[in-house]
Short mmCIF file of C-alpha atoms in Angstrom, two decimals:
data_model
loop_
_atom_site.label_atom_id
_atom_site.label_comp_id
_atom_site.label_asym_id
_atom_site.label_seq_id
_atom_site.Cartn_x
_atom_site.Cartn_y
_atom_site.Cartn_z
CA MET A 109 11.97 -20.42 -6.79
CA MET A 110 11.53 -16.93 -5.38
CA GLU A 111 14.61 -14.73 -5.63
CA LEU A 112 15.65 -12.06 -3.12
CA SER A 113 14.60 -9.34 -5.56
CA ASP A 114 11.09 -10.84 -5.68
CA TRP A 115 10.77 -10.67 -1.90
CA LEU A 116 12.06 -7.09 -1.95
CA LEU A 117 9.35 -6.15 -4.43
CA ILE A 118 6.64 -7.78 -2.32
CA GLY A 119 8.01 -6.09 0.80
CA GLY A 120 8.23 -2.70 -0.91
CA GLY A 121 4.71 -3.13 -2.20
CA THR A 122 3.46 -3.99 1.29
CA PHE A 123 4.93 -0.79 2.72
CA ALA A 124 3.51 1.16 -0.23
CA GLY A 125 0.04 -0.25 0.39
CA ILE A 126 0.21 0.57 4.09
CA ILE A 127 1.38 4.17 3.64
CA ASN A 128 -0.92 4.91 0.69
CA THR A 129 -3.98 3.69 2.58
CA ILE A 130 -3.14 5.64 5.73
CA SER A 131 -2.41 8.94 3.97
CA GLY A 132 -0.24 8.98 0.83
CA SER A 133 3.28 8.88 -0.68
CA GLY A 134 3.50 5.09 -0.43
CA THR A 135 4.58 4.95 -4.06
CA LEU A 136 7.97 6.11 -2.78
CA PHE A 137 8.50 2.58 -1.44
CA SER A 138 7.64 0.97 -4.78
CA LEU A 139 9.91 3.33 -6.70
CA GLY A 140 12.65 3.05 -4.09
CA VAL A 141 12.79 -0.74 -4.25
CA MET A 142 12.86 -0.72 -8.05
CA ALA A 143 15.55 1.97 -8.04
CA LEU A 144 17.66 -0.27 -5.80
CA MET A 145 17.20 -2.99 -8.43
CA ASP A 146 18.50 -0.60 -11.13
CA ILE A 147 15.13 -0.32 -12.85
CA PRO A 148 14.96 3.17 -14.45
CA LEU A 149 12.68 5.48 -12.48
CA VAL A 150 10.60 6.38 -15.53
CA THR A 151 9.89 2.64 -16.06
CA ALA A 152 9.27 2.04 -12.36
CA ASN A 153 6.76 4.90 -12.32
CA ILE A 154 4.58 3.04 -14.80
CA ALA A 155 5.10 -0.38 -13.18
CA THR A 156 3.52 0.88 -9.95
CA ARG A 157 0.08 1.42 -11.52
CA PRO A 158 -1.46 -2.09 -11.36
CA GLY A 159 -0.51 -2.30 -7.68
CA VAL A 160 -2.04 1.10 -6.95
CA PHE A 161 -5.33 -0.06 -8.48
CA PHE A 162 -5.59 -3.36 -6.56
CA GLN A 163 -4.29 -1.80 -3.35
CA ASN A 164 -7.03 0.85 -3.42
CA ILE A 165 -9.75 -1.69 -4.23
CA THR A 166 -8.66 -3.61 -1.12
CA GLY A 167 -8.54 -0.49 1.04
CA ILE A 168 -12.00 0.62 -0.09
CA TYR A 169 -13.48 -2.81 0.64
CA VAL A 170 -12.08 -2.94 4.17
CA LEU A 171 -12.93 0.68 5.02
CA ARG A 172 -16.46 0.12 3.73
CA LYS A 173 -16.68 -3.03 5.84
CA TYR A 174 -15.69 -1.04 8.93
CA ARG A 175 -18.12 1.76 7.95
CA GLN A 176 -15.45 4.44 7.54
CA PHE A 177 -17.51 6.05 4.76
CA THR A 178 -20.93 5.85 3.09
CA LYS A 179 -22.23 6.18 -0.46
CA ASN A 180 -23.26 9.74 0.39
CA ASP A 181 -19.56 10.66 0.56
CA ILE A 182 -19.13 9.90 -3.14
CA LYS A 183 -19.49 12.80 -5.60
CA LEU A 184 -19.20 12.41 -9.36
CA TRP A 185 -17.67 15.70 -10.52
CA PRO A 186 -14.27 15.35 -8.74
CA ILE A 187 -13.91 11.90 -10.31
CA VAL A 188 -14.65 13.24 -13.81
CA TYR A 189 -12.19 16.13 -13.67
CA THR A 190 -9.49 14.02 -12.02
CA GLY A 191 -9.96 11.28 -14.63
CA ILE A 192 -9.56 13.67 -17.57
CA GLY A 193 -6.41 15.13 -16.07
CA ALA A 194 -5.03 11.66 -15.29
CA MET A 195 -5.32 10.45 -18.88
CA LEU A 196 -3.41 13.48 -20.15
CA GLY A 197 -0.78 12.93 -17.47
CA ALA A 198 -0.44 9.26 -18.40
CA VAL A 199 0.23 10.15 -22.04
CA CYS A 200 3.00 12.51 -20.92
CA ALA A 201 4.45 9.84 -18.60
CA GLY A 202 4.70 7.46 -21.54
CA ILE A 203 6.81 9.82 -23.68
CA VAL A 204 8.98 11.72 -21.17
CA SER A 205 12.73 11.02 -21.19
CA GLY A 206 14.32 9.15 -18.29
CA HIS A 207 16.64 12.02 -17.32
CA PHE A 208 13.85 14.61 -17.31
CA PHE A 209 11.63 12.30 -15.27
CA ASN A 210 14.43 11.79 -12.73
CA LEU A 211 14.66 15.56 -12.29
CA ILE A 212 10.91 15.94 -11.79
CA ALA A 213 10.65 12.95 -9.43
CA SER A 214 13.60 14.18 -7.38
CA ALA A 215 12.05 17.64 -7.04
CA VAL A 216 8.79 16.07 -5.85
CA MET A 217 10.64 13.89 -3.33
CA LEU A 218 12.51 16.90 -1.97
CA LEU A 219 9.22 18.79 -1.56
CA LEU A 220 7.71 15.81 0.26
CA LEU A 221 10.79 15.57 2.46
CA LEU A 222 10.43 19.26 3.29
CA GLN A 223 6.76 18.75 4.09
CA TYR A 224 7.53 15.89 6.49
CA LEU A 225 10.31 17.79 8.26
CA LEU A 226 8.85 21.33 8.08
CA PRO A 227 5.08 20.92 7.54
CA LEU A 228 3.55 23.42 5.13
CA LYS A 229 0.51 25.32 6.32
CA PHE A 230 -1.70 24.48 3.34
CA LEU A 231 -1.13 20.73 3.91
CA ASN A 232 -2.15 20.91 7.56
CA PHE A 233 -5.07 18.59 8.37
CA THR A 234 -6.55 20.64 11.20
CA THR A 235 -9.09 23.14 9.92
CA PRO A 236 -10.79 23.19 6.50
CA LEU A 237 -10.24 26.37 4.50
CA SER A 238 -13.50 26.69 2.62
CA ASP A 239 -17.13 25.65 2.53
CA LYS A 240 -18.52 22.82 0.45
CA SER A 241 -19.54 24.95 -2.56
CA LYS A 242 -18.27 24.03 -6.01
CA HIS A 243 -16.58 26.60 -8.25
CA THR A 244 -14.03 26.83 -11.04
CA PHE A 245 -11.09 26.76 -8.64
CA HIS A 246 -12.15 23.34 -7.34
CA TYR A 247 -12.54 21.96 -10.87
CA ALA A 248 -9.05 23.19 -11.73
CA LEU A 249 -7.62 21.65 -8.56
CA PHE A 250 -8.98 18.19 -9.37
CA PHE A 251 -7.92 18.41 -13.02
CA ALA A 252 -4.39 19.40 -11.98
CA ALA A 253 -4.29 16.65 -9.33
CA GLY A 254 -5.42 14.13 -11.93
CA PHE A 255 -2.74 15.22 -14.40
CA TYR A 256 -0.12 14.94 -11.67
CA GLY A 257 -1.35 11.50 -10.59
CA GLY A 258 -1.46 10.20 -14.15
CA PHE A 259 2.05 11.49 -14.76
CA ILE A 260 4.03 10.69 -11.62
CA GLN A 261 1.79 9.20 -8.87
CA ILE A 262 4.23 10.05 -6.03
CA GLY A 263 2.35 11.84 -3.26
CA ILE A 264 -0.97 11.97 -5.14
CA GLY A 265 -2.80 10.57 -2.11
CA ILE A 266 -1.66 13.47 0.07
CA LEU A 267 -2.53 15.98 -2.67
CA ILE A 268 -6.08 14.71 -3.20
CA LEU A 269 -6.59 14.30 0.54
CA THR A 270 -5.57 17.93 1.01
CA ILE A 271 -8.01 19.15 -1.63
CA LEU A 272 -10.91 17.11 -0.22
CA PHE A 273 -10.30 18.08 3.39
CA ARG A 274 -9.01 21.64 3.13
CA TYR A 275 -10.94 22.93 0.13
CA LEU A 276 -14.12 20.81 0.07
CA ALA A 277 -14.38 20.62 3.88
CA MET A 278 -14.90 16.85 3.99
CA PRO A 279 -14.31 15.09 7.35
CA TYR A 280 -10.86 13.50 7.39
CA ALA A 281 -12.06 9.87 7.58
CA SER A 282 -14.47 10.38 4.67
CA ALA A 283 -11.88 12.31 2.65
CA ASN A 284 -9.31 9.54 3.13
CA ALA A 285 -11.74 6.88 1.89
CA TYR A 286 -12.97 9.03 -1.02
CA LYS A 287 -9.34 9.66 -1.97
CA LEU A 288 -8.96 5.90 -2.52
CA ILE A 289 -12.09 5.85 -4.69
CA ILE A 290 -10.91 8.71 -6.90
CA ILE A 291 -7.45 7.20 -7.39
CA THR A 292 -8.91 3.75 -8.11
CA ILE A 293 -11.23 5.06 -10.81
CA TYR A 294 -8.64 7.11 -12.68
CA THR A 295 -5.96 4.41 -12.29
CA LEU A 296 -8.00 1.86 -14.25
CA PRO A 297 -7.97 3.67 -17.63
CA THR A 298 -4.40 4.94 -17.17
CA THR A 299 -3.19 1.40 -16.41
CA LEU A 300 -5.03 0.07 -19.46
CA TYR A 301 -3.36 2.77 -21.55
CA PHE A 302 0.09 1.78 -20.30
CA ALA A 303 -0.70 -1.91 -20.87
CA LEU A 304 -1.97 -1.38 -24.42
CA THR A 305 1.09 0.69 -25.31
CA ASP A 306 3.35 -2.06 -23.86
CA LYS A 307 4.99 0.16 -21.23
CA ILE A 308 4.43 -1.97 -18.10
CA LEU A 309 7.25 -4.17 -16.77
CA TRP A 310 4.92 -6.94 -15.68
CA LYS A 311 6.94 -9.12 -13.29
CA PRO A 312 7.84 -6.33 -10.82
CA ALA A 313 4.41 -4.77 -11.36
CA LEU A 314 2.58 -7.95 -10.28
CA LEU A 315 4.88 -8.63 -7.32
CA LEU A 316 4.40 -5.05 -6.14
CA ALA A 317 0.65 -5.46 -6.59
CA LEU A 318 0.66 -8.56 -4.36
CA GLY A 319 2.49 -6.66 -1.64
CA GLN A 320 0.25 -3.61 -2.00
CA ILE A 321 -2.89 -5.69 -1.56
CA ILE A 322 -1.46 -7.12 1.67
CA GLY A 323 -0.38 -3.68 2.88
CA ALA A 324 -3.69 -2.03 2.03
CA TYR A 325 -5.63 -4.69 3.93
CA LEU A 326 -3.45 -4.40 7.02
CA ALA A 327 -3.56 -0.59 6.96
CA ALA A 328 -7.31 -0.35 6.39
CA VAL A 329 -7.98 -2.63 9.36
CA PHE A 330 -5.49 -0.66 11.46
CA ILE A 331 -6.92 2.80 10.74
CA SER A 332 -10.42 1.48 11.34
CA VAL A 333 -9.55 0.74 14.97
CA LYS A 334 -6.80 3.32 15.64
CA THR A 335 -6.97 7.12 15.50
CA ASN A 336 -3.23 7.86 15.34
CA ALA A 337 -2.37 5.65 12.38
CA ARG A 338 -0.44 8.35 10.47
CA SER A 339 2.09 9.26 13.14
CA TRP A 340 4.31 6.14 13.07
CA ALA A 341 4.74 6.16 9.26
CA LYS A 342 6.45 9.56 9.04
CA TRP A 343 10.07 8.62 9.68
CA ILE A 344 9.94 5.42 7.64
CA THR A 345 8.81 7.48 4.64
CA VAL A 346 11.51 10.10 5.26
CA LEU A 347 14.16 7.35 5.30
CA MET A 348 12.85 5.90 2.03
CA ILE A 349 12.97 9.30 0.33
CA VAL A 350 16.61 9.79 1.35
CA ILE A 351 17.63 6.28 0.21
CA THR A 352 15.90 6.69 -3.16
CA LEU A 353 17.46 10.10 -3.83
CA LEU A 354 20.91 8.77 -2.94
CA LYS A 355 20.44 5.81 -5.27
CA ILE A 356 19.32 8.02 -8.17
CA TRP A 357 22.04 10.64 -7.95
CA ALA A 358 24.96 9.25 -5.92
CA PHE A 359 25.29 5.64 -7.01
#
């Protein structure tokens, strides 16, 4: 018999899959639902990883089906540097204290809230900032993004999307699809690490994963036929940030 909490996890996962596939920050919905269920944020952060993996596999499949990207869009070196950073970040996520993680996660949520309400120039998806040449700065960006994603996951989609579009000058549609590929590849070893070290709370993780697969499929189909898919998600995400912060610090 499915309990209300189970349906909440599936629903939160569905929203997470939708938002993550469209742009990023969907993990806020997964963390928010688990926070409402009194699951510690540091534990919830790890429980989101299986869902992120399966959600991105689904999104890639549908976007590929609708020809939103080609094999030529895939480059190896960003995946390598992101993967190395992600493994280091995952190790840190497994040993950090709950209170310290709450402080970091809250700071990230406040920055994301600021970005949604007062968009920062460097996260503007209008004009790329540089050409397609590779240099040390780009390697460092992907390594840092990987570390961040392995550690906390919140907003990693937006961060990688920004790097691909603004600094590598990839077209937005290709960058969004390639973002899913990068996150999928580094999420596999980090999830295995968390599983082997017995840090994943499996029941909520699997229910979230089910919802995220559904959400990713719906979102990938939607953005394949619509050009304004990001606009409607803004205020839902803002609301979720506020609810999660209130739950962490006020209740």
